[in-house]
């Protein structure tokens, strides 16, 4: 609450904020996935960590795969050295700006960056969620094993997987404007093509240096390539400019040169 946040600031104002712990869905950034509960690609977690690395903000990653430990009930979140908690991708981006670690943007550019992030999340993000939970191949080979390997015993784990599937379908198709699955995927593919066209002429989405938008785009595009069955992943892999772009973002964040 606002009152709790105010009290927290009073009692911790003289304590250092950095370094921070970043709680995300595992595994660690750019490492091999072995734990079935880590198989589901979560763009928000990847984007948060990518942006921290772009900002060169001192952090330790804590793979969790347990949304319940987050104050908002959803990963990612930051635990600061002064025990301040920052939950959610957008709040983490704002935290980096507050610490003066984020790329410097004019007011106009900042508005454009966040409009681009909104476009990515509302098109590619929605379609990714639909493909993950509603495509039969992905559901059988990725979603169900990930939930079944977690902390819930049979048959609750299977019931939860199907509940998640229904929730994902409802969220993907009925959010704000009702769409058919075909329209949902077409919108996402158009967004992927637009990103590819944009980075054909510039190293990053907004010039020669990566911004928040690149962290978010990178995370969503990488997630698409990691689904066993994905029309979005096929769209990414078929665009050579996108593959080069993903490598540039990875390099800027200190990762390997190729992810897809």
mmCIF file of C-alpha atoms in Angstrom:
data_model
loop_
_atom_site.group_PDB
_atom_site.id
_atom_site.type_symbol
_atom_site.label_atom_id
_atom_site.label_comp_id
_atom_site.label_asym_id
_atom_site.label_seq_id
_atom_site.Cartn_x
_atom_site.Cartn_y
_atom_site.Cartn_z
ATOM 1 C CA UNK A 1 0.000 0.000 0.000
ATOM 2 C CA UNK A 2 0.979 3.665 -0.247
ATOM 3 C CA UNK A 3 1.205 3.900 3.556
ATOM 4 C CA UNK A 4 3.463 0.861 3.815
ATOM 5 C CA UNK A 5 5.710 2.207 1.061
ATOM 6 C CA UNK A 6 5.988 5.554 2.889
ATOM 7 C CA UNK A 7 6.904 3.834 6.166
ATOM 8 C CA UNK A 8 9.440 1.673 4.356
ATOM 9 C CA UNK A 9 11.106 4.742 2.867
ATOM 10 C CA UNK A 10 11.322 6.404 6.304
ATOM 11 C CA UNK A 11 13.056 3.428 7.927
ATOM 12 C CA UNK A 12 15.352 2.602 5.007
ATOM 13 C CA UNK A 13 16.187 6.007 3.547
ATOM 14 C CA UNK A 14 19.807 5.921 4.764
ATOM 15 C CA UNK A 15 20.428 2.326 3.703
ATOM 16 C CA UNK A 16 22.008 1.538 0.309
ATOM 17 C CA UNK A 17 19.624 0.305 -2.367
ATOM 18 C CA UNK A 18 22.203 -1.632 -4.395
ATOM 19 C CA UNK A 19 23.055 -4.407 -5.019
ATOM 20 C CA UNK A 20 19.743 -6.114 -5.735
ATOM 21 C CA UNK A 21 18.465 -9.651 -6.056
ATOM 22 C CA UNK A 22 16.365 -10.400 -9.141
ATOM 23 C CA UNK A 23 13.821 -13.180 -8.652
ATOM 24 C CA UNK A 24 12.887 -14.689 -12.003
ATOM 25 C CA UNK A 25 11.612 -17.861 -13.584
ATOM 26 C CA UNK A 26 14.755 -19.979 -14.018
ATOM 27 C CA UNK A 27 17.146 -21.009 -15.338
ATOM 28 C CA UNK A 28 19.986 -18.497 -15.166
ATOM 29 C CA UNK A 29 20.405 -16.121 -18.075
ATOM 30 C CA UNK A 30 21.553 -17.952 -21.243
ATOM 31 C CA UNK A 31 22.204 -21.288 -19.521
ATOM 32 C CA UNK A 32 21.019 -24.733 -20.593
ATOM 33 C CA UNK A 33 17.518 -25.652 -19.425
ATOM 34 C CA UNK A 34 17.408 -28.945 -17.505
ATOM 35 C CA UNK A 35 14.662 -28.423 -14.910
ATOM 36 C CA UNK A 36 11.231 -29.120 -16.504
ATOM 37 C CA UNK A 37 9.647 -26.408 -14.330
ATOM 38 C CA UNK A 38 11.921 -23.886 -16.088
ATOM 39 C CA UNK A 39 10.917 -24.883 -19.608
ATOM 40 C CA UNK A 40 8.173 -22.322 -20.083
ATOM 41 C CA UNK A 41 9.684 -19.157 -21.591
ATOM 42 C CA UNK A 42 8.624 -16.111 -19.577
ATOM 43 C CA UNK A 43 9.401 -12.924 -21.550
ATOM 44 C CA UNK A 44 8.918 -10.633 -18.540
ATOM 45 C CA UNK A 45 11.664 -12.386 -16.569
ATOM 46 C CA UNK A 46 14.061 -12.479 -19.518
ATOM 47 C CA UNK A 47 13.367 -8.825 -20.363
ATOM 48 C CA UNK A 48 13.957 -7.705 -16.762
ATOM 49 C CA UNK A 49 17.311 -9.450 -16.576
ATOM 50 C CA UNK A 50 18.359 -8.308 -20.048
ATOM 51 C CA UNK A 51 17.588 -4.704 -19.108
ATOM 52 C CA UNK A 52 19.513 -4.918 -15.829
ATOM 53 C CA UNK A 53 22.498 -6.177 -17.804
ATOM 54 C CA UNK A 54 22.136 -3.427 -20.420
ATOM 55 C CA UNK A 55 22.055 -0.903 -17.555
ATOM 56 C CA UNK A 56 25.076 -2.589 -15.908
ATOM 57 C CA UNK A 57 23.186 -2.620 -12.624
ATOM 58 C CA UNK A 58 24.737 -4.796 -9.919
ATOM 59 C CA UNK A 59 22.417 -7.747 -9.224
ATOM 60 C CA UNK A 60 22.274 -11.417 -8.288
ATOM 61 C CA UNK A 61 19.816 -13.672 -10.061
ATOM 62 C CA UNK A 62 17.568 -15.923 -7.960
ATOM 63 C CA UNK A 63 15.800 -18.568 -10.102
ATOM 64 C CA UNK A 64 12.487 -19.196 -8.407
ATOM 65 C CA UNK A 65 9.652 -20.542 -10.598
ATOM 66 C CA UNK A 66 7.344 -19.698 -7.702
ATOM 67 C CA UNK A 67 5.122 -16.679 -8.297
ATOM 68 C CA UNK A 68 3.778 -16.869 -4.750
ATOM 69 C CA UNK A 69 6.959 -15.376 -3.260
ATOM 70 C CA UNK A 70 6.429 -12.129 -5.180
ATOM 71 C CA UNK A 71 4.568 -9.300 -3.406
ATOM 72 C CA UNK A 72 2.362 -8.966 -6.477
ATOM 73 C CA UNK A 73 1.944 -12.709 -6.976
ATOM 74 C CA UNK A 74 3.927 -12.638 -10.207
ATOM 75 C CA UNK A 75 7.591 -12.771 -11.195
ATOM 76 C CA UNK A 76 9.940 -11.012 -11.824
ATOM 77 C CA UNK A 77 10.651 -8.850 -8.791
ATOM 78 C CA UNK A 78 13.655 -7.156 -7.178
ATOM 79 C CA UNK A 79 14.711 -7.326 -3.543
ATOM 80 C CA UNK A 80 16.961 -4.340 -2.829
ATOM 81 C CA UNK A 81 19.781 -4.227 -0.271
ATOM 82 C CA UNK A 82 17.532 -2.075 1.959
ATOM 83 C CA UNK A 83 14.735 -4.705 1.697
ATOM 84 C CA UNK A 84 12.681 -2.597 -0.709
ATOM 85 C CA UNK A 85 10.692 -4.797 -3.101
ATOM 86 C CA UNK A 86 10.084 -3.821 -6.740
ATOM 87 C CA UNK A 87 7.612 -6.091 -8.499
ATOM 88 C CA UNK A 88 6.894 -6.384 -12.219
ATOM 89 C CA UNK A 89 8.815 -5.613 -15.396
ATOM 90 C CA UNK A 90 7.596 -2.035 -15.781
ATOM 91 C CA UNK A 91 8.365 -1.222 -12.145
ATOM 92 C CA UNK A 92 11.856 -2.703 -12.568
ATOM 93 C CA UNK A 93 12.420 -0.507 -15.630
ATOM 94 C CA UNK A 94 11.290 2.518 -13.607
ATOM 95 C CA UNK A 95 13.663 1.472 -10.791
ATOM 96 C CA UNK A 96 16.620 1.463 -13.216
ATOM 97 C CA UNK A 97 15.637 4.971 -14.317
ATOM 98 C CA UNK A 98 15.373 6.071 -10.685
ATOM 99 C CA UNK A 99 18.912 4.785 -10.060
ATOM 100 C CA UNK A 100 20.084 6.710 -13.156
ATOM 101 C CA UNK A 101 21.271 3.486 -14.760
ATOM 102 C CA UNK A 102 18.816 3.396 -17.652
ATOM 103 C CA UNK A 103 19.591 4.829 -21.095
ATOM 104 C CA UNK A 104 18.983 8.573 -21.225
ATOM 105 C CA UNK A 105 15.915 9.391 -23.329
ATOM 106 C CA UNK A 106 14.175 12.607 -24.240
ATOM 107 C CA UNK A 107 10.540 12.938 -23.236
ATOM 108 C CA UNK A 108 9.477 12.276 -26.825
ATOM 109 C CA UNK A 109 11.726 9.238 -27.198
ATOM 110 C CA UNK A 110 10.609 7.854 -23.828
ATOM 111 C CA UNK A 111 6.971 8.033 -24.922
ATOM 112 C CA UNK A 112 7.836 6.300 -28.206
ATOM 113 C CA UNK A 113 9.792 3.563 -26.390
ATOM 114 C CA UNK A 114 6.916 2.755 -24.058
ATOM 115 C CA UNK A 115 4.412 2.828 -26.912
ATOM 116 C CA UNK A 116 6.598 0.260 -28.671
ATOM 117 C CA UNK A 117 6.770 -1.887 -25.537
ATOM 118 C CA UNK A 118 2.975 -1.775 -25.282
ATOM 119 C CA UNK A 119 2.681 -2.840 -28.923
ATOM 120 C CA UNK A 120 5.012 -5.814 -28.363
ATOM 121 C CA UNK A 121 3.235 -6.969 -25.215
ATOM 122 C CA UNK A 122 -0.278 -6.571 -26.635
ATOM 123 C CA UNK A 123 0.452 -8.387 -29.902
ATOM 124 C CA UNK A 124 3.413 -10.776 -29.606
ATOM 125 C CA UNK A 125 2.917 -11.303 -25.869
ATOM 126 C CA UNK A 126 -0.747 -12.245 -26.227
ATOM 127 C CA UNK A 127 -0.063 -14.568 -29.154
ATOM 128 C CA UNK A 128 2.865 -16.237 -27.358
ATOM 129 C CA UNK A 129 0.671 -16.981 -24.358
ATOM 130 C CA UNK A 130 -1.936 -18.484 -26.665
ATOM 131 C CA UNK A 131 0.599 -20.656 -28.515
ATOM 132 C CA UNK A 132 2.164 -21.835 -25.261
ATOM 133 C CA UNK A 133 -1.055 -23.014 -23.633
ATOM 134 C CA UNK A 134 -3.467 -23.658 -26.499
ATOM 135 C CA UNK A 135 -1.312 -25.336 -29.146
ATOM 136 C CA UNK A 136 -1.576 -29.094 -28.543
ATOM 137 C CA UNK A 137 2.125 -29.814 -29.144
ATOM 138 C CA UNK A 138 3.288 -27.042 -26.828
ATOM 139 C CA UNK A 139 0.711 -27.915 -24.186
ATOM 140 C CA UNK A 140 1.642 -31.616 -24.135
ATOM 141 C CA UNK A 141 5.405 -31.262 -24.426
ATOM 142 C CA UNK A 142 6.052 -28.045 -22.542
ATOM 143 C CA UNK A 143 3.199 -26.631 -20.478
ATOM 144 C CA UNK A 144 1.941 -29.800 -18.769
ATOM 145 C CA UNK A 145 5.446 -31.164 -17.921
ATOM 146 C CA UNK A 146 6.435 -27.770 -16.515
ATOM 147 C CA UNK A 147 3.410 -27.573 -14.222
ATOM 148 C CA UNK A 148 3.540 -31.308 -13.371
ATOM 149 C CA UNK A 149 7.166 -31.016 -12.231
ATOM 150 C CA UNK A 150 6.357 -28.237 -9.794
ATOM 151 C CA UNK A 151 5.313 -28.301 -6.142
ATOM 152 C CA UNK A 152 1.814 -29.725 -6.721
ATOM 153 C CA UNK A 153 1.054 -33.448 -6.650
ATOM 154 C CA UNK A 154 -1.102 -35.400 -9.097
ATOM 155 C CA UNK A 155 -3.933 -34.840 -9.950
ATOM 156 C CA UNK A 156 -3.829 -31.212 -8.793
ATOM 157 C CA UNK A 157 -0.925 -30.423 -11.131
ATOM 158 C CA UNK A 158 -2.914 -31.597 -14.171
ATOM 159 C CA UNK A 159 -6.015 -29.712 -13.051
ATOM 160 C CA UNK A 160 -3.900 -26.571 -12.639
ATOM 161 C CA UNK A 161 -2.402 -27.001 -16.122
ATOM 162 C CA UNK A 162 -5.866 -27.175 -17.680
ATOM 163 C CA UNK A 163 -7.026 -24.232 -15.599
ATOM 164 C CA UNK A 164 -4.039 -22.255 -16.833
ATOM 165 C CA UNK A 165 -4.905 -23.231 -20.384
ATOM 166 C CA UNK A 166 -8.466 -21.928 -20.072
ATOM 167 C CA UNK A 167 -7.246 -18.720 -18.442
ATOM 168 C CA UNK A 168 -4.634 -18.183 -21.157
ATOM 169 C CA UNK A 169 -7.187 -18.722 -23.911
ATOM 170 C CA UNK A 170 -9.586 -16.265 -22.318
ATOM 171 C CA UNK A 171 -6.860 -13.652 -21.770
ATOM 172 C CA UNK A 172 -5.464 -14.001 -25.282
ATOM 173 C CA UNK A 173 -8.724 -13.917 -27.185
ATOM 174 C CA UNK A 174 -10.932 -11.686 -25.044
ATOM 175 C CA UNK A 175 -8.580 -8.934 -23.837
ATOM 176 C CA UNK A 176 -9.904 -5.465 -24.694
ATOM 177 C CA UNK A 177 -10.867 -6.421 -28.274
ATOM 178 C CA UNK A 178 -12.121 -9.934 -29.066
ATOM 179 C CA UNK A 179 -9.964 -11.686 -31.664
ATOM 180 C CA UNK A 180 -9.993 -15.065 -33.345
ATOM 181 C CA UNK A 181 -6.841 -17.188 -32.997
ATOM 182 C CA UNK A 182 -6.002 -16.438 -36.640
ATOM 183 C CA UNK A 183 -6.305 -12.672 -36.073
ATOM 184 C CA UNK A 184 -4.228 -12.916 -32.905
ATOM 185 C CA UNK A 185 -1.383 -14.660 -34.744
ATOM 186 C CA UNK A 186 -1.639 -12.351 -37.768
ATOM 187 C CA UNK A 187 -1.286 -9.284 -35.547
ATOM 188 C CA UNK A 188 1.746 -10.781 -33.823
ATOM 189 C CA UNK A 189 3.370 -11.787 -37.107
ATOM 190 C CA UNK A 190 2.825 -8.253 -38.424
ATOM 191 C CA UNK A 191 4.519 -6.871 -35.289
ATOM 192 C CA UNK A 192 7.477 -9.243 -35.779
ATOM 193 C CA UNK A 193 7.803 -8.139 -39.397
ATOM 194 C CA UNK A 194 7.661 -4.476 -38.331
ATOM 195 C CA UNK A 195 10.460 -5.017 -35.814
ATOM 196 C CA UNK A 196 12.522 -6.833 -38.441
ATOM 197 C CA UNK A 197 12.043 -4.049 -40.956
ATOM 198 C CA UNK A 198 12.973 -1.427 -38.380
ATOM 199 C CA UNK A 199 16.206 -3.103 -37.291
ATOM 200 C CA UNK A 200 17.211 -3.684 -40.909
ATOM 201 C CA UNK A 201 18.202 -0.007 -40.996
ATOM 202 C CA UNK A 202 19.391 0.657 -37.433
ATOM 203 C CA UNK A 203 21.331 -1.424 -34.875
ATOM 204 C CA UNK A 204 18.587 -1.161 -32.252
ATOM 205 C CA UNK A 205 14.947 -0.099 -32.223
ATOM 206 C CA UNK A 206 15.730 3.490 -31.283
ATOM 207 C CA UNK A 207 19.179 4.160 -32.654
ATOM 208 C CA UNK A 208 22.703 3.011 -31.966
ATOM 209 C CA UNK A 209 22.201 1.943 -28.325
ATOM 210 C CA UNK A 210 19.730 -0.512 -26.767
ATOM 211 C CA UNK A 211 16.784 0.717 -24.694
ATOM 212 C CA UNK A 212 13.971 -0.819 -22.656
ATOM 213 C CA UNK A 213 12.171 -1.606 -25.908
ATOM 214 C CA UNK A 214 15.064 -3.772 -27.105
ATOM 215 C CA UNK A 215 15.079 -5.757 -23.863
ATOM 216 C CA UNK A 216 11.353 -6.428 -24.227
ATOM 217 C CA UNK A 217 11.510 -7.209 -27.959
ATOM 218 C CA UNK A 218 14.501 -9.500 -27.485
ATOM 219 C CA UNK A 219 12.753 -11.451 -24.700
ATOM 220 C CA UNK A 220 9.546 -11.985 -26.677
ATOM 221 C CA UNK A 221 11.309 -12.987 -29.890
ATOM 222 C CA UNK A 222 13.608 -15.411 -28.072
ATOM 223 C CA UNK A 223 10.609 -16.929 -26.264
ATOM 224 C CA UNK A 224 8.918 -17.565 -29.624
ATOM 225 C CA UNK A 225 11.948 -19.485 -30.918
ATOM 226 C CA UNK A 226 11.939 -21.708 -27.818
ATOM 227 C CA UNK A 227 8.426 -23.067 -28.279
ATOM 228 C CA UNK A 228 8.345 -26.558 -29.855
ATOM 229 C CA UNK A 229 5.602 -25.423 -32.235
ATOM 230 C CA UNK A 230 5.295 -21.734 -33.064
ATOM 231 C CA UNK A 231 4.300 -19.773 -36.140
ATOM 232 C CA UNK A 232 5.811 -16.767 -34.387
ATOM 233 C CA UNK A 233 9.112 -18.606 -33.929
ATOM 234 C CA UNK A 234 9.083 -19.498 -37.621
ATOM 235 C CA UNK A 235 8.529 -15.821 -38.461
ATOM 236 C CA UNK A 236 11.521 -14.810 -36.342
ATOM 237 C CA UNK A 237 13.838 -17.452 -37.804
ATOM 238 C CA UNK A 238 12.868 -16.574 -41.369
ATOM 239 C CA UNK A 239 13.934 -12.924 -40.983
ATOM 240 C CA UNK A 240 17.736 -12.636 -41.200
ATOM 241 C CA UNK A 241 17.704 -9.052 -39.892
ATOM 242 C CA UNK A 242 15.932 -10.240 -36.734
ATOM 243 C CA UNK A 243 18.513 -12.950 -36.063
ATOM 244 C CA UNK A 244 21.310 -10.391 -36.375
ATOM 245 C CA UNK A 245 19.364 -8.012 -34.140
ATOM 246 C CA UNK A 246 18.919 -10.650 -31.425
ATOM 247 C CA UNK A 247 22.666 -11.273 -31.482
ATOM 248 C CA UNK A 248 23.341 -7.521 -31.096
ATOM 249 C CA UNK A 249 21.027 -7.244 -28.082
ATOM 250 C CA UNK A 250 22.630 -10.313 -26.529
ATOM 251 C CA UNK A 251 26.081 -8.845 -27.017
ATOM 252 C CA UNK A 252 24.998 -5.506 -25.553
ATOM 253 C CA UNK A 253 23.743 -7.384 -22.479
ATOM 254 C CA UNK A 254 26.932 -9.374 -22.163
ATOM 255 C CA UNK A 255 25.543 -12.658 -23.463
ATOM 256 C CA UNK A 256 26.533 -14.988 -26.310
ATOM 257 C CA UNK A 257 26.340 -13.795 -29.907
ATOM 258 C CA UNK A 258 23.432 -15.993 -30.953
ATOM 259 C CA UNK A 259 20.323 -17.143 -29.101
ATOM 260 C CA UNK A 260 17.844 -18.343 -31.690
#
